[in-house]
PDB file of N, CA and C in Angstrom:
ATOM      1  N   UNK A  14      92.673 108.141 110.959  1.00  0.00           N
ATOM      2  CA  UNK A  14      93.045 108.044 109.706  1.00  0.00           C
ATOM      3  C   UNK A  14      94.059 108.768 109.330  1.00  0.00           C
ATOM      4  N   UNK A  15      93.922 109.713 109.244  1.00  0.00           N
ATOM      5  CA  UNK A  15      95.193 111.251 108.814  1.00  0.00           C
ATOM      6  C   UNK A  15      95.885 111.069 109.744  1.00  0.00           C
ATOM      7  N   UNK A  16      95.256 110.713 111.445  1.00  0.00           N
ATOM      8  CA  UNK A  16      96.732 111.544 112.399  1.00  0.00           C
ATOM      9  C   UNK A  16      97.563 110.433 111.951  1.00  0.00           C
ATOM     10  N   UNK A  17      97.010 108.808 113.158  1.00  0.00           N
ATOM     11  CA  UNK A  17      98.287 108.268 111.989  1.00  0.00           C
ATOM     12  C   UNK A  17      98.924 108.454 111.200  1.00  0.00           C
ATOM     13  N   UNK A  18      98.328 108.523 110.104  1.00  0.00           N
ATOM     14  CA  UNK A  18      99.087 109.022 108.296  1.00  0.00           C
ATOM     15  C   UNK A  18     100.598 110.225 108.979  1.00  0.00           C
ATOM     16  N   UNK A  19     100.219 111.388 109.880  1.00  0.00           N
ATOM     17  CA  UNK A  19     100.601 112.122 110.309  1.00  0.00           C
ATOM     18  C   UNK A  19     101.669 111.463 110.388  1.00  0.00           C
ATOM     19  N   UNK A  20     101.725 110.357 112.156  1.00  0.00           N
ATOM     20  CA  UNK A  20     102.263 110.093 112.733  1.00  0.00           C
ATOM     21  C   UNK A  20     103.838 109.421 111.887  1.00  0.00           C
ATOM     22  N   UNK A  21     103.071 108.894 111.997  1.00  0.00           N
ATOM     23  CA  UNK A  21     103.844 107.683 110.681  1.00  0.00           C
ATOM     24  C   UNK A  21     104.889 108.719 110.051  1.00  0.00           C
ATOM     25  N   UNK A  22     104.397 109.133 109.092  1.00  0.00           N
ATOM     26  CA  UNK A  22     104.599 110.017 108.302  1.00  0.00           C
ATOM     27  C   UNK A  22     106.031 110.666 108.229  1.00  0.00           C
ATOM     28  N   UNK A  23     105.902 111.443 109.924  1.00  0.00           N
ATOM     29  CA  UNK A  23     107.086 111.751 110.674  1.00  0.00           C
ATOM     30  C   UNK A  23     108.138 110.430 111.206  1.00  0.00           C
ATOM     31  N   UNK A  24     107.751 109.956 111.891  1.00  0.00           N
ATOM     32  CA  UNK A  24     108.647 108.818 112.140  1.00  0.00           C
ATOM     33  C   UNK A  24     109.649 108.133 110.940  1.00  0.00           C
ATOM     34  N   UNK A  25     108.896 107.657 110.075  1.00  0.00           N
ATOM     35  CA  UNK A  25     109.226 107.354 108.713  1.00  0.00           C
ATOM     36  C   UNK A  25     110.340 108.578 108.226  1.00  0.00           C
ATOM     37  N   UNK A  26     109.862 109.448 108.452  1.00  0.00           N
ATOM     38  CA  UNK A  26     111.169 111.090 107.525  1.00  0.00           C
ATOM     39  C   UNK A  26     112.342 110.675 108.998  1.00  0.00           C
ATOM     40  N   UNK A  27     112.513 110.973 109.892  1.00  0.00           N
ATOM     41  CA  UNK A  27     113.263 110.609 111.144  1.00  0.00           C
ATOM     42  C   UNK A  27     113.786 109.610 111.272  1.00  0.00           C
ATOM     43  N   UNK A  28     113.264 108.544 110.861  1.00  0.00           N
ATOM     44  CA  UNK A  28     113.461 106.706 110.929  1.00  0.00           C
ATOM     45  C   UNK A  28     114.712 106.929 109.449  1.00  0.00           C
ATOM     46  N   UNK A  29     114.571 108.091 108.627  1.00  0.00           N
ATOM     47  CA  UNK A  29     115.112 107.716 107.427  1.00  0.00           C
ATOM     48  C   UNK A  29     116.314 108.819 107.110  1.00  0.00           C
ATOM     49  N   UNK A  30     116.635 109.449 107.768  1.00  0.00           N
ATOM     50  CA  UNK A  30     117.852 110.087 107.815  1.00  0.00           C
ATOM     51  C   UNK A  30     118.641 110.358 109.056  1.00  0.00           C
ATOM     52  N   UNK A  31     117.966 109.411 109.776  1.00  0.00           N
ATOM     53  CA  UNK A  31     119.050 108.296 110.999  1.00  0.00           C
ATOM     54  C   UNK A  31     119.676 107.949 110.349  1.00  0.00           C
ATOM     55  N   UNK A  32     118.991 106.722 109.601  1.00  0.00           N
ATOM     56  CA  UNK A  32     119.865 105.885 108.353  1.00  0.00           C
ATOM     57  C   UNK A  32     120.538 105.993 107.719  1.00  0.00           C
ATOM     58  N   UNK A  33     120.240 107.471 107.496  1.00  0.00           N
ATOM     59  CA  UNK A  33     121.112 107.919 105.878  1.00  0.00           C
ATOM     60  C   UNK A  33     122.604 108.453 107.139  1.00  0.00           C
ATOM     61  N   UNK A  34     122.449 109.360 108.110  1.00  0.00           N
ATOM     62  CA  UNK A  34     123.148 110.122 109.397  1.00  0.00           C
ATOM     63  C   UNK A  34     124.501 108.207 109.487  1.00  0.00           C
ATOM     64  N   UNK A  35     124.482 107.018 109.590  1.00  0.00           N
ATOM     65  CA  UNK A  35     124.945 106.087 109.139  1.00  0.00           C
ATOM     66  C   UNK A  35     126.558 105.889 107.526  1.00  0.00           C
ATOM     67  N   UNK A  36     125.865 105.858 107.426  1.00  0.00           N
ATOM     68  CA  UNK A  36     126.121 106.243 106.310  1.00  0.00           C
ATOM     69  C   UNK A  36     128.115 107.163 106.480  1.00  0.00           C
ATOM     70  N   UNK A  37     126.716 108.933 107.113  1.00  0.00           N
ATOM     71  CA  UNK A  37     127.837 109.628 106.334  1.00  0.00           C
ATOM     72  C   UNK A  37     129.063 109.451 107.913  1.00  0.00           C
ATOM     73  N   UNK A  38     128.350 108.186 108.767  1.00  0.00           N
ATOM     74  CA  UNK A  38     129.814 108.001 110.745  1.00  0.00           C
ATOM     75  C   UNK A  38     129.430 108.686 111.185  1.00  0.00           C
ATOM     76  N   UNK A  39     127.979 109.285 111.239  1.00  0.00           N
ATOM     77  CA  UNK A  39     127.357 110.054 112.542  1.00  0.00           C
ATOM     78  C   UNK A  39     126.496 108.995 113.694  1.00  0.00           C
ATOM     79  N   UNK A  40     126.175 107.633 113.439  1.00  0.00           N
ATOM     80  CA  UNK A  40     125.594 106.378 114.360  1.00  0.00           C
ATOM     81  C   UNK A  40     127.036 105.897 114.010  1.00  0.00           C
ATOM     82  N   UNK A  41     126.977 104.786 114.903  1.00  0.00           N
ATOM     83  CA  UNK A  41     127.979 103.692 114.675  1.00  0.00           C
ATOM     84  C   UNK A  41     127.029 102.704 113.582  1.00  0.00           C
ATOM     85  N   UNK A  42     128.480 101.993 112.894  1.00  0.00           N
ATOM     86  CA  UNK A  42     127.722 100.991 112.263  1.00  0.00           C
ATOM     87  C   UNK A  42     127.124  99.564 112.878  1.00  0.00           C
ATOM     88  N   UNK A  43     126.576  99.417 114.046  1.00  0.00           N
ATOM     89  CA  UNK A  43     126.548  98.231 114.676  1.00  0.00           C
ATOM     90  C   UNK A  43     125.229  98.006 115.027  1.00  0.00           C
ATOM     91  N   UNK A  44     124.462 100.112 114.615  1.00  0.00           N
ATOM     92  CA  UNK A  44     122.896  99.318 114.506  1.00  0.00           C
ATOM     93  C   UNK A  44     122.740  99.637 112.758  1.00  0.00           C
ATOM     94  N   UNK A  45     123.475  99.772 112.255  1.00  0.00           N
ATOM     95  CA  UNK A  45     122.095  99.295 110.851  1.00  0.00           C
ATOM     96  C   UNK A  45     121.463  98.728 110.598  1.00  0.00           C
ATOM     97  N   UNK A  46     121.609  96.848 110.890  1.00  0.00           N
ATOM     98  CA  UNK A  46     120.168  96.554 110.954  1.00  0.00           C
ATOM     99  C   UNK A  46     118.829  96.344 111.622  1.00  0.00           C
ATOM    100  N   UNK A  47     119.583  97.451 113.047  1.00  0.00           N
ATOM    101  CA  UNK A  47     118.422  97.616 113.669  1.00  0.00           C
ATOM    102  C   UNK A  47     117.995  99.056 113.128  1.00  0.00           C
ATOM    103  N   UNK A  48     118.188  99.759 112.724  1.00  0.00           N
ATOM    104  CA  UNK A  48     117.380 100.939 112.818  1.00  0.00           C
ATOM    105  C   UNK A  48     117.412 100.851 111.193  1.00  0.00           C
ATOM    106  N   UNK A  49     118.007  99.912 109.792  1.00  0.00           N
ATOM    107  CA  UNK A  49     117.283  99.515 108.821  1.00  0.00           C
ATOM    108  C   UNK A  49     115.969  98.510 108.964  1.00  0.00           C
ATOM    109  N   UNK A  50     115.976  97.974 109.671  1.00  0.00           N
ATOM    110  CA  UNK A  50     114.470  96.792 110.030  1.00  0.00           C
ATOM    111  C   UNK A  50     113.389  97.781 110.200  1.00  0.00           C
ATOM    112  N   UNK A  51     113.665  98.699 111.785  1.00  0.00           N
ATOM    113  CA  UNK A  51     112.754  99.837 111.583  1.00  0.00           C
ATOM    114  C   UNK A  51     112.046 101.005 110.979  1.00  0.00           C
ATOM    115  N   UNK A  52     112.984 101.493 109.733  1.00  0.00           N
ATOM    116  CA  UNK A  52     113.008 102.144 108.964  1.00  0.00           C
ATOM    117  C   UNK A  52     112.003 101.290 108.268  1.00  0.00           C
ATOM    118  N   UNK A  53     112.033 100.017 107.831  1.00  0.00           N
ATOM    119  CA  UNK A  53     111.862  99.363 106.643  1.00  0.00           C
ATOM    120  C   UNK A  53     109.967  99.135 106.940  1.00  0.00           C
ATOM    121  N   UNK A  54     110.055  98.852 108.864  1.00  0.00           N
ATOM    122  CA  UNK A  54     108.345  98.693 108.454  1.00  0.00           C
ATOM    123  C   UNK A  54     107.637  99.358 108.558  1.00  0.00           C
ATOM    124  N   UNK A  55     108.846 101.125 109.041  1.00  0.00           N
ATOM    125  CA  UNK A  55     107.631 102.458 108.955  1.00  0.00           C
ATOM    126  C   UNK A  55     106.892 102.954 107.989  1.00  0.00           C
ATOM    127  N   UNK A  56     108.342 102.293 106.664  1.00  0.00           N
ATOM    128  CA  UNK A  56     108.450 102.269 105.393  1.00  0.00           C
ATOM    129  C   UNK A  56     106.875 101.542 104.940  1.00  0.00           C
ATOM    130  N   UNK A  57     106.752 100.416 105.576  1.00  0.00           N
ATOM    131  CA  UNK A  57     105.485  99.359 104.947  1.00  0.00           C
ATOM    132  C   UNK A  57     104.289 100.182 105.182  1.00  0.00           C
ATOM    133  N   UNK A  58     104.648 101.141 106.699  1.00  0.00           N
ATOM    134  CA  UNK A  58     103.322 101.698 107.105  1.00  0.00           C
ATOM    135  C   UNK A  58     102.922 102.933 106.731  1.00  0.00           C
ATOM    136  N   UNK A  59     104.161 103.346 105.974  1.00  0.00           N
ATOM    137  CA  UNK A  59     103.892 105.048 105.345  1.00  0.00           C
ATOM    138  C   UNK A  59     103.656 104.499 104.003  1.00  0.00           C
ATOM    139  N   UNK A  60     103.806 103.656 103.441  1.00  0.00           N
ATOM    140  CA  UNK A  60     102.663 103.692 102.457  1.00  0.00           C
ATOM    141  C   UNK A  60     101.580 103.103 102.514  1.00  0.00           C
ATOM    142  N   UNK A  61     101.532 101.543 102.729  1.00  0.00           N
ATOM    143  CA  UNK A  61      99.549 101.612 103.482  1.00  0.00           C
ATOM    144  C   UNK A  61      98.870 102.742 103.762  1.00  0.00           C
ATOM    145  N   UNK A  62      98.863 103.184 104.834  1.00  0.00           N
ATOM    146  CA  UNK A  62      98.594 103.874 105.302  1.00  0.00           C
ATOM    147  C   UNK A  62      97.864 104.871 104.632  1.00  0.00           C
ATOM    148  N   UNK A  63      99.146 105.927 103.214  1.00  0.00           N
ATOM    149  CA  UNK A  63      98.875 106.921 102.568  1.00  0.00           C
ATOM    150  C   UNK A  63      98.013 106.294 101.292  1.00  0.00           C
ATOM    151  N   UNK A  64      97.971 105.138 100.944  1.00  0.00           N
ATOM    152  CA  UNK A  64      97.205 104.148 100.118  1.00  0.00           C
ATOM    153  C   UNK A  64      95.425 104.516 100.718  1.00  0.00           C
ATOM    154  N   UNK A  65      95.499 103.652 102.268  1.00  0.00           N
ATOM    155  CA  UNK A  65      94.271 103.883 102.650  1.00  0.00           C
ATOM    156  C   UNK A  65      93.847 105.540 102.967  1.00  0.00           C
ATOM    157  N   UNK A  66      94.608 106.393 103.800  1.00  0.00           N
ATOM    158  CA  UNK A  66      93.908 107.582 103.324  1.00  0.00           C
ATOM    159  C   UNK A  66      94.122 108.714 102.710  1.00  0.00           C
ATOM    160  N   UNK A  67      94.048 108.047 101.133  1.00  0.00           N
ATOM    161  CA  UNK A  67      94.465 108.478  99.916  1.00  0.00           C
ATOM    162  C   UNK A  67      92.721 108.052  99.173  1.00  0.00           C
ATOM    163  N   UNK A  68      92.393 106.748  99.483  1.00  0.00           N
ATOM    164  CA  UNK A  68      91.881 106.983  98.670  1.00  0.00           C
ATOM    165  C   UNK A  68      89.931 107.342  99.619  1.00  0.00           C
ATOM    166  N   UNK A  69      90.370 107.497 101.115  1.00  0.00           N
ATOM    167  CA  UNK A  69      89.316 107.983 101.990  1.00  0.00           C
ATOM    168  C   UNK A  69      89.291 109.803 101.606  1.00  0.00           C
ATOM    169  N   UNK A  70      90.303 110.075 101.945  1.00  0.00           N
ATOM    170  CA  UNK A  70      90.314 111.461 100.562  1.00  0.00           C
ATOM    171  C   UNK A  70      89.674 111.903  99.854  1.00  0.00           C
ATOM    172  N   UNK A  71      89.928 111.115  99.089  1.00  0.00           N
ATOM    173  CA  UNK A  71      89.536 111.103  97.169  1.00  0.00           C
ATOM    174  C   UNK A  71      90.635 111.683  96.581  1.00  0.00           C
ATOM    175  N   UNK A  72      91.943 111.279  97.423  1.00  0.00           N
ATOM    176  CA  UNK A  72      93.200 112.106  96.424  1.00  0.00           C
ATOM    177  C   UNK A  72      93.091 111.402  94.985  1.00  0.00           C
ATOM    178  N   UNK A  73      93.797 112.861  94.216  1.00  0.00           N
ATOM    179  CA  UNK A  73      94.098 112.507  93.080  1.00  0.00           C
ATOM    180  C   UNK A  73      95.603 111.246  92.884  1.00  0.00           C
ATOM    181  N   UNK A  74      95.484 111.167  91.439  1.00  0.00           N
ATOM    182  CA  UNK A  74      96.730 109.531  91.832  1.00  0.00           C
ATOM    183  C   UNK A  74      97.825 110.368  91.553  1.00  0.00           C
ATOM    184  N   UNK A  75      98.289 112.215  91.571  1.00  0.00           N
ATOM    185  CA  UNK A  75      99.463 113.041  91.664  1.00  0.00           C
ATOM    186  C   UNK A  75      99.487 113.267  92.831  1.00  0.00           C
ATOM    187  N   UNK A  76      98.716 113.277  93.564  1.00  0.00           N
ATOM    188  CA  UNK A  76      98.494 113.487  95.095  1.00  0.00           C
ATOM    189  C   UNK A  76      99.156 112.711  95.665  1.00  0.00           C
ATOM    190  N   UNK A  77      99.086 111.338  95.576  1.00  0.00           N
ATOM    191  CA  UNK A  77      99.190 109.988  95.792  1.00  0.00           C
ATOM    192  C   UNK A  77     101.012 109.873  95.703  1.00  0.00           C
ATOM    193  N   UNK A  78     101.146 110.289  94.477  1.00  0.00           N
ATOM    194  CA  UNK A  78     102.747 109.996  93.781  1.00  0.00           C
ATOM    195  C   UNK A  78     102.949 111.234  94.396  1.00  0.00           C
ATOM    196  N   UNK A  79     102.942 112.269  94.914  1.00  0.00           N
ATOM    197  CA  UNK A  79     104.296 113.330  95.315  1.00  0.00           C
ATOM    198  C   UNK A  79     104.465 112.930  96.462  1.00  0.00           C
ATOM    199  N   UNK A  80     102.816 112.123  97.461  1.00  0.00           N
ATOM    200  CA  UNK A  80     103.226 111.535  99.208  1.00  0.00           C
ATOM    201  C   UNK A  80     104.288 110.454  98.796  1.00  0.00           C
ATOM    202  N   UNK A  81     104.633 109.565  98.360  1.00  0.00           N
ATOM    203  CA  UNK A  81     104.693 108.687  97.848  1.00  0.00           C
ATOM    204  C   UNK A  81     106.790 109.230  97.172  1.00  0.00           C
ATOM    205  N   UNK A  82     107.112 109.709  96.734  1.00  0.00           N
ATOM    206  CA  UNK A  82     108.562 110.756  96.420  1.00  0.00           C
ATOM    207  C   UNK A  82     108.451 110.906  97.208  1.00  0.00           C
ATOM    208  N   UNK A  83     107.586 111.871  98.201  1.00  0.00           N
ATOM    209  CA  UNK A  83     108.484 112.243  99.082  1.00  0.00           C
ATOM    210  C   UNK A  83     108.798 111.757 100.509  1.00  0.00           C
ATOM    211  N   UNK A  84     108.706 110.654 100.312  1.00  0.00           N
ATOM    212  CA  UNK A  84     108.349 109.117 101.490  1.00  0.00           C
ATOM    213  C   UNK A  84     110.401 108.871 100.573  1.00  0.00           C
ATOM    214  N   UNK A  85     110.910 108.970  99.897  1.00  0.00           N
ATOM    215  CA  UNK A  85     111.952 108.986  99.617  1.00  0.00           C
ATOM    216  C   UNK A  85     113.183 109.813  99.201  1.00  0.00           C
ATOM    217  N   UNK A  86     112.782 110.952  99.736  1.00  0.00           N
ATOM    218  CA  UNK A  86     113.270 112.211  99.439  1.00  0.00           C
ATOM    219  C   UNK A  86     113.680 113.081 100.668  1.00  0.00           C
ATOM    220  N   UNK A  87     115.758 112.995 101.518  1.00  0.00           N
ATOM    221  CA  UNK A  87     115.493 113.223 102.767  1.00  0.00           C
ATOM    222  C   UNK A  87     114.581 114.206 102.531  1.00  0.00           C
ATOM    223  N   UNK A  88     114.372 115.162 104.521  1.00  0.00           N
ATOM    224  CA  UNK A  88     113.208 116.073 104.586  1.00  0.00           C
ATOM    225  C   UNK A  88     112.209 116.569 103.848  1.00  0.00           C
ATOM    226  N   UNK A  89     112.077 115.410 102.902  1.00  0.00           N
ATOM    227  CA  UNK A  89     109.981 115.768 102.148  1.00  0.00           C
ATOM    228  C   UNK A  89     108.884 114.744 103.427  1.00  0.00           C
ATOM    229  N   UNK A  90     109.012 114.675 104.209  1.00  0.00           N
ATOM    230  CA  UNK A  90     108.432 114.482 105.295  1.00  0.00           C
ATOM    231  C   UNK A  90     107.942 115.492 105.926  1.00  0.00           C
ATOM    232  N   UNK A  91     109.055 116.868 105.853  1.00  0.00           N
ATOM    233  CA  UNK A  91     107.922 117.988 106.421  1.00  0.00           C
ATOM    234  C   UNK A  91     107.158 118.898 105.243  1.00  0.00           C
ATOM    235  N   UNK A  92     107.369 118.687 103.974  1.00  0.00           N
ATOM    236  CA  UNK A  92     106.652 119.173 103.874  1.00  0.00           C
ATOM    237  C   UNK A  92     105.110 118.367 103.378  1.00  0.00           C
ATOM    238  N   UNK A  93     105.835 117.318 103.059  1.00  0.00           N
ATOM    239  CA  UNK A  93     104.209 116.700 103.477  1.00  0.00           C
ATOM    240  C   UNK A  93     103.438 116.961 104.801  1.00  0.00           C
ATOM    241  N   UNK A  94     104.282 116.859 106.048  1.00  0.00           N
ATOM    242  CA  UNK A  94     103.322 117.468 106.697  1.00  0.00           C
ATOM    243  C   UNK A  94     102.689 118.479 107.021  1.00  0.00           C
ATOM    244  N   UNK A  95     102.888 119.972 106.583  1.00  0.00           N
ATOM    245  CA  UNK A  95     102.548 121.147 105.899  1.00  0.00           C
ATOM    246  C   UNK A  95     101.296 120.848 105.109  1.00  0.00           C
ATOM    247  N   UNK A  96     101.072 120.128 104.115  1.00  0.00           N
ATOM    248  CA  UNK A  96      99.935 119.568 103.544  1.00  0.00           C
ATOM    249  C   UNK A  96      98.930 118.392 104.169  1.00  0.00           C
ATOM    250  N   UNK A  97      99.707 118.123 105.390  1.00  0.00           N
ATOM    251  CA  UNK A  97      99.045 116.631 105.863  1.00  0.00           C
ATOM    252  C   UNK A  97      98.047 118.141 106.899  1.00  0.00           C
ATOM    253  N   UNK A  98      98.987 118.887 107.931  1.00  0.00           N
ATOM    254  CA  UNK A  98      97.851 119.796 108.652  1.00  0.00           C
ATOM    255  C   UNK A  98      97.098 120.900 108.019  1.00  0.00           C
ATOM    256  N   UNK A  99      97.660 120.805 106.475  1.00  0.00           N
ATOM    257  CA  UNK A  99      96.174 121.545 105.905  1.00  0.00           C
ATOM    258  C   UNK A  99      95.211 121.250 106.106  1.00  0.00           C
ATOM    259  N   UNK A 100      95.499 120.602 105.231  1.00  0.00           N
ATOM    260  CA  UNK A 100      94.482 119.352 104.913  1.00  0.00           C
ATOM    261  C   UNK A 100      93.439 119.166 105.932  1.00  0.00           C
ATOM    262  N   UNK A 101      94.456 118.844 107.499  1.00  0.00           N
ATOM    263  CA  UNK A 101      93.264 118.512 108.441  1.00  0.00           C
ATOM    264  C   UNK A 101      92.600 120.108 108.960  1.00  0.00           C
ATOM    265  N   UNK A 102      93.026 121.330 109.018  1.00  0.00           N
ATOM    266  CA  UNK A 102      92.651 122.273 109.839  1.00  0.00           C
ATOM    267  C   UNK A 102      91.189 122.699 108.770  1.00  0.00           C
ATOM    268  N   UNK A 103      91.811 122.547 107.219  1.00  0.00           N
ATOM    269  CA  UNK A 103      90.258 122.637 105.767  1.00  0.00           C
ATOM    270  C   UNK A 103      89.609 121.370 106.638  1.00  0.00           C
ATOM    271  N   UNK A 104      89.485 120.262 106.925  1.00  0.00           N
ATOM    272  CA  UNK A 104      88.665 119.350 107.516  1.00  0.00           C
ATOM    273  C   UNK A 104      87.508 119.665 108.642  1.00  0.00           C
ATOM    274  N   UNK A 105      88.718 120.213 109.984  1.00  0.00           N
ATOM    275  CA  UNK A 105      87.799 120.607 111.192  1.00  0.00           C
ATOM    276  C   UNK A 105      87.151 121.593 110.753  1.00  0.00           C
ATOM    277  N   UNK A 106      87.266 122.555 109.411  1.00  0.00           N
ATOM    278  CA  UNK A 106      87.120 124.234 109.379  1.00  0.00           C
ATOM    279  C   UNK A 106      85.356 123.412 108.841  1.00  0.00           C
ATOM    280  N   UNK A 107      85.437 122.645 108.129  1.00  0.00           N
ATOM    281  CA  UNK A 107      83.968 122.582 107.158  1.00  0.00           C
ATOM    282  C   UNK A 107      83.761 121.128 108.199  1.00  0.00           C
ATOM    283  N   UNK A 108      83.637 120.534 109.307  1.00  0.00           N
ATOM    284  CA  UNK A 108      82.521 120.585 110.627  1.00  0.00           C
ATOM    285  C   UNK A 108      82.008 121.388 110.944  1.00  0.00           C
ATOM    286  N   UNK A 109      82.873 122.663 111.542  1.00  0.00           N
ATOM    287  CA  UNK A 109      82.296 123.213 112.128  1.00  0.00           C
ATOM    288  C   UNK A 109      81.206 123.803 111.924  1.00  0.00           C
TER     289      UNK A 109
END
């Protein structure tokens, strides 16, 4: 489940950046509804998976809140990816 969360985290972060680029005029405004809807779906998946993963990993409320805040800050998905890769690396070491 952690791997799926990593993928959704990256996709959600990139879709957020693309959606923000529409407001700056880098992308045509014709795609706002399509980009907005896809970002909304990815955001909801991100929140759902963050709750599931946080429960399975027994993370604190502070950790989950940090993940949630990172979902609304541009470029914060990079920090989330670093955090999740470390968690996944520690799990692989524990299994070995």
